[in-house]
Coordinates of N, CA and C in Angstrom, one line a residue:
M571 N -106.5 -10.8 51.8 CA -107.3 -11.2 50.6 C -107.1 -10.3 49.4
K572 N -107.2 -11.0 48.3 CA -107.0 -10.2 47.0 C -108.2 -9.4 46.7
K573 N -107.9 -8.2 46.1 CA -109.0 -7.4 45.7 C -109.6 -7.9 44.4
K574 N -110.9 -7.8 44.3 CA -111.6 -8.3 43.0 C -111.5 -7.1 42.0
K575 N -111.1 -7.5 40.8 CA -111.1 -6.5 39.7 C -112.5 -6.2 39.3
K576 N -112.7 -4.9 39.1 CA -114.0 -4.4 38.6 C -114.1 -4.7 37.1
K577 N -115.3 -5.2 36.7 CA -115.5 -5.4 35.3 C -115.9 -4.1 34.7
K578 N -115.3 -3.9 33.5 CA -115.7 -2.7 32.8 C -116.9 -2.9 32.0
K579 N -117.8 -1.9 31.9 CA -119.0 -2.0 31.1 C -118.7 -1.8 29.7
K580 N -119.2 -2.7 28.8 CA -119.0 -2.5 27.4 C -119.9 -1.4 26.9
K581 N -119.2 -0.5 26.2 CA -120.0 0.6 25.6 C -120.6 0.1 24.2
E582 N -121.8 0.6 24.0 CA -122.4 0.2 22.7 C -121.7 1.0 21.6
K583 N -121.2 0.3 20.6 CA -120.5 1.0 19.5 C -121.5 1.4 18.5
K584 N -121.3 2.6 18.0 CA -122.2 3.1 16.9 C -121.6 2.6 15.6
M585 N -122.5 2.3 14.7 CA -122.0 1.8 13.4 C -121.5 3.0 12.6
R586 N -120.3 2.9 12.2 CA -119.7 4.0 11.4 C -119.3 3.5 10.0
K587 N -119.5 4.4 9.1 CA -119.0 4.1 7.7 C -117.6 4.5 7.6
G588 N -116.7 3.7 7.1 CA -115.3 4.0 7.0 C -114.6 3.6 8.2
R589 N -113.3 3.8 8.2 CA -112.5 3.4 9.4 C -112.3 4.5 10.4
S590 N -112.1 4.1 11.6 CA -111.9 5.1 12.6 C -110.5 5.5 12.6
R591 N -110.2 6.8 13.0 CA -108.9 7.4 12.9 C -108.0 6.9 14.0
S592 N -108.5 6.3 15.0 CA -107.7 5.9 16.1 C -106.8 4.6 15.8
R593 N -107.1 3.9 14.8 CA -106.3 2.8 14.4 C -104.9 3.2 13.9
R594 N -103.9 2.4 14.3 CA -102.6 2.7 13.8 C -102.4 2.3 12.3
R595 N -101.7 3.2 11.6 CA -101.5 2.9 10.2 C -100.3 1.9 10.1
R596 N -100.5 0.9 9.3 CA -99.5 -0.1 9.1 C -98.5 0.4 8.0
R597 N -97.3 0.2 8.2 CA -96.3 0.5 7.2 C -96.3 -0.6 6.1
R598 N -96.3 -0.2 4.9 CA -96.2 -1.2 3.9 C -94.7 -1.5 3.5
R599 N -94.4 -2.8 3.5 CA -93.0 -3.1 3.1 C -92.9 -3.1 1.6
R600 N -91.8 -2.6 1.2 CA -91.6 -2.6 -0.3 C -90.8 -3.9 -0.6
R601 N -91.4 -4.6 -1.6 CA -90.7 -5.8 -2.1 C -89.7 -5.4 -3.1
R602 N -88.5 -6.1 -3.0 CA -87.5 -5.9 -4.0 C -87.9 -6.8 -5.2
R603 N -87.7 -6.2 -6.4 CA -88.0 -6.9 -7.6 C -86.8 -7.7 -8.0
R604 N -87.1 -9.0 -8.3 CA -86.0 -9.8 -8.8 C -85.8 -9.5 -10.3
K605 N -84.6 -9.6 -10.7 CA -84.3 -9.4 -12.1 C -84.8 -10.7 -12.8
G606 N -85.3 -10.5 -14.0 CA -85.8 -11.7 -14.7 C -87.3 -11.7 -14.8
R607 N -87.8 -12.8 -15.3 CA -89.2 -12.9 -15.6 C -89.9 -13.1 -14.3
S608 N -91.1 -12.5 -14.1 CA -91.9 -12.8 -12.9 C -92.6 -14.1 -13.1
R609 N -92.8 -14.8 -12.0 CA -93.5 -16.1 -12.0 C -95.0 -16.1 -12.2
R610 N -95.5 -14.9 -11.9 CA -97.0 -14.8 -12.1 C -97.4 -14.9 -13.5
R611 N -98.4 -15.7 -13.8 CA -98.9 -15.8 -15.1 C -100.1 -15.0 -15.3
K612 N -100.1 -14.3 -16.5 CA -101.3 -13.5 -16.8 C -102.4 -14.4 -17.2
R613 N -103.6 -14.0 -16.8 CA -104.8 -14.8 -17.2 C -105.2 -14.4 -18.6
R614 N -105.4 -15.4 -19.4 CA -105.8 -15.1 -20.8 C -107.3 -15.2 -20.8
R615 N -107.9 -14.1 -21.5 CA -109.4 -14.1 -21.6 C -109.7 -14.9 -22.8
R616 N -110.6 -15.8 -22.7 CA -111.1 -16.6 -23.8 C -112.3 -15.9 -24.4
R617 N -112.3 -15.6 -25.7 CA -113.4 -15.0 -26.3 C -114.3 -16.1 -27.0
R618 N -115.5 -16.1 -26.6 CA -116.4 -17.2 -27.2 C -116.9 -16.6 -28.5
R619 N -116.7 -17.4 -29.6 CA -117.2 -17.0 -30.9 C -118.5 -17.7 -31.1
R620 N -119.5 -16.9 -31.4 CA -120.8 -17.5 -31.7 C -120.9 -17.9 -33.2
R621 N -121.2 -19.1 -33.4 CA -121.3 -19.6 -34.7 C -122.6 -19.2 -35.4
R622 N -122.5 -18.5 -36.5 CA -123.8 -18.1 -37.1 C -124.1 -19.2 -38.2
R623 N -125.4 -19.6 -38.1 CA -125.8 -20.6 -39.0 C -126.2 -19.8 -40.3
R624 N -125.7 -20.4 -41.4 CA -126.0 -19.8 -42.7 C -127.4 -20.3 -43.2
R625 N -128.2 -19.3 -43.4 CA -129.6 -19.6 -43.9 C -129.6 -19.5 -45.4
R626 N -128.6 -19.0 -46.0 CA -128.6 -18.8 -47.5 C -128.7 -20.2 -48.2
R627 N -128.0 -21.2 -47.7 CA -128.1 -22.5 -48.3 C -129.5 -23.0 -48.5
R628 N -130.2 -22.9 -47.4 CA -131.6 -23.3 -47.4 C -132.4 -22.6 -48.5
R629 N -132.2 -21.3 -48.6 CA -132.9 -20.5 -49.6 C -132.5 -21.0 -51.0
R630 N -131.3 -21.3 -51.2 CA -130.8 -21.7 -52.5 C -131.5 -23.0 -52.9
R631 N -131.6 -23.9 -51.9 CA -132.2 -25.2 -52.2 C -133.6 -25.1 -52.6
R632 N -134.3 -24.2 -51.9 CA -135.7 -23.9 -52.3 C -135.8 -23.4 -53.7
R633 N -134.9 -22.5 -54.0 CA -135.0 -21.9 -55.4 C -134.7 -23.0 -56.4
R634 N -133.7 -23.9 -56.1 CA -133.4 -24.9 -57.1 C -134.6 -25.8 -57.3
K635 N -135.3 -26.2 -56.2 CA -136.5 -27.0 -56.3 C -137.6 -26.3 -57.2
K636 N -137.7 -25.0 -57.0 CA -138.7 -24.3 -57.8 C -138.3 -24.3 -59.2
E637 N -137.0 -24.1 -59.4 CA -136.5 -24.1 -60.8 C -136.7 -25.4 -61.5
R638 N -136.4 -26.5 -60.8 CA -136.6 -27.8 -61.3 C -138.1 -28.1 -61.7
S639 N -139.0 -27.7 -60.8 CA -140.4 -27.9 -61.1 C -140.8 -27.1 -62.4
I640 N -140.3 -25.9 -62.5 CA -140.6 -25.1 -63.7 C -140.1 -25.7 -65.0
L641 N -138.8 -26.2 -64.9 CA -138.2 -26.9 -66.0 C -139.0 -28.1 -66.4
R642 N -139.4 -28.9 -65.4 CA -140.2 -30.1 -65.7 C -141.5 -29.8 -66.4
E643 N -142.1 -28.7 -65.9 CA -143.4 -28.3 -66.5 C -143.2 -27.9 -68.0
N644 N -142.1 -27.3 -68.3 CA -141.8 -26.8 -69.6 C -141.1 -27.9 -70.5
N645 N -141.0 -29.1 -70.0 CA -140.3 -30.2 -70.7 C -138.9 -29.8 -71.1
I646 N -138.1 -29.3 -70.1 CA -136.7 -28.9 -70.4 C -135.8 -29.8 -69.5
D647 N -134.7 -30.4 -70.1 CA -133.8 -31.2 -69.3 C -133.1 -30.4 -68.3
E648 N -133.1 -30.9 -67.0 CA -132.6 -30.2 -65.9 C -131.1 -30.0 -66.0
R649 N -130.3 -31.0 -66.4 CA -128.9 -30.9 -66.4 C -128.4 -30.1 -67.6
T650 N -128.9 -30.3 -68.8 CA -128.4 -29.6 -69.9 C -129.2 -28.4 -70.3
K651 N -130.4 -28.3 -69.7 CA -131.3 -27.2 -69.9 C -131.6 -27.1 -71.5
A652 N -131.7 -28.3 -72.1 CA -132.0 -28.3 -73.5 C -133.5 -28.7 -73.6
D653 N -134.1 -28.3 -74.6 CA -135.6 -28.6 -74.8 C -135.7 -30.1 -75.2
E654 N -136.5 -30.8 -74.4 CA -136.6 -32.3 -74.6 C -137.6 -32.5 -75.8
T655 N -138.5 -31.6 -76.0 CA -139.5 -31.8 -77.1 C -138.9 -31.9 -78.5
R656 N -137.7 -31.2 -78.6 CA -137.0 -31.1 -80.0 C -136.5 -32.5 -80.3
N657 N -135.9 -33.2 -79.3 CA -135.3 -34.5 -79.6 C -136.3 -35.6 -79.9

């Protein structure tokens, strides 16, 4: 009759930070560089430009409206800015 193999008890592993020293170090293979351009493409970063809304235009419009109202009150022609009461 064949002998039965004894089962080994599994030891509880302690959680360790980092790698254990018992592992074999793998040798890194050096790649030969081919002459010429590499096929890898560099990633281009896209910069997002934020569009600033110009608020100056709105202010100008308000000023124009105010100006017009003043000119009307004083009976002055808006386009030529000539006094209408004289004509």
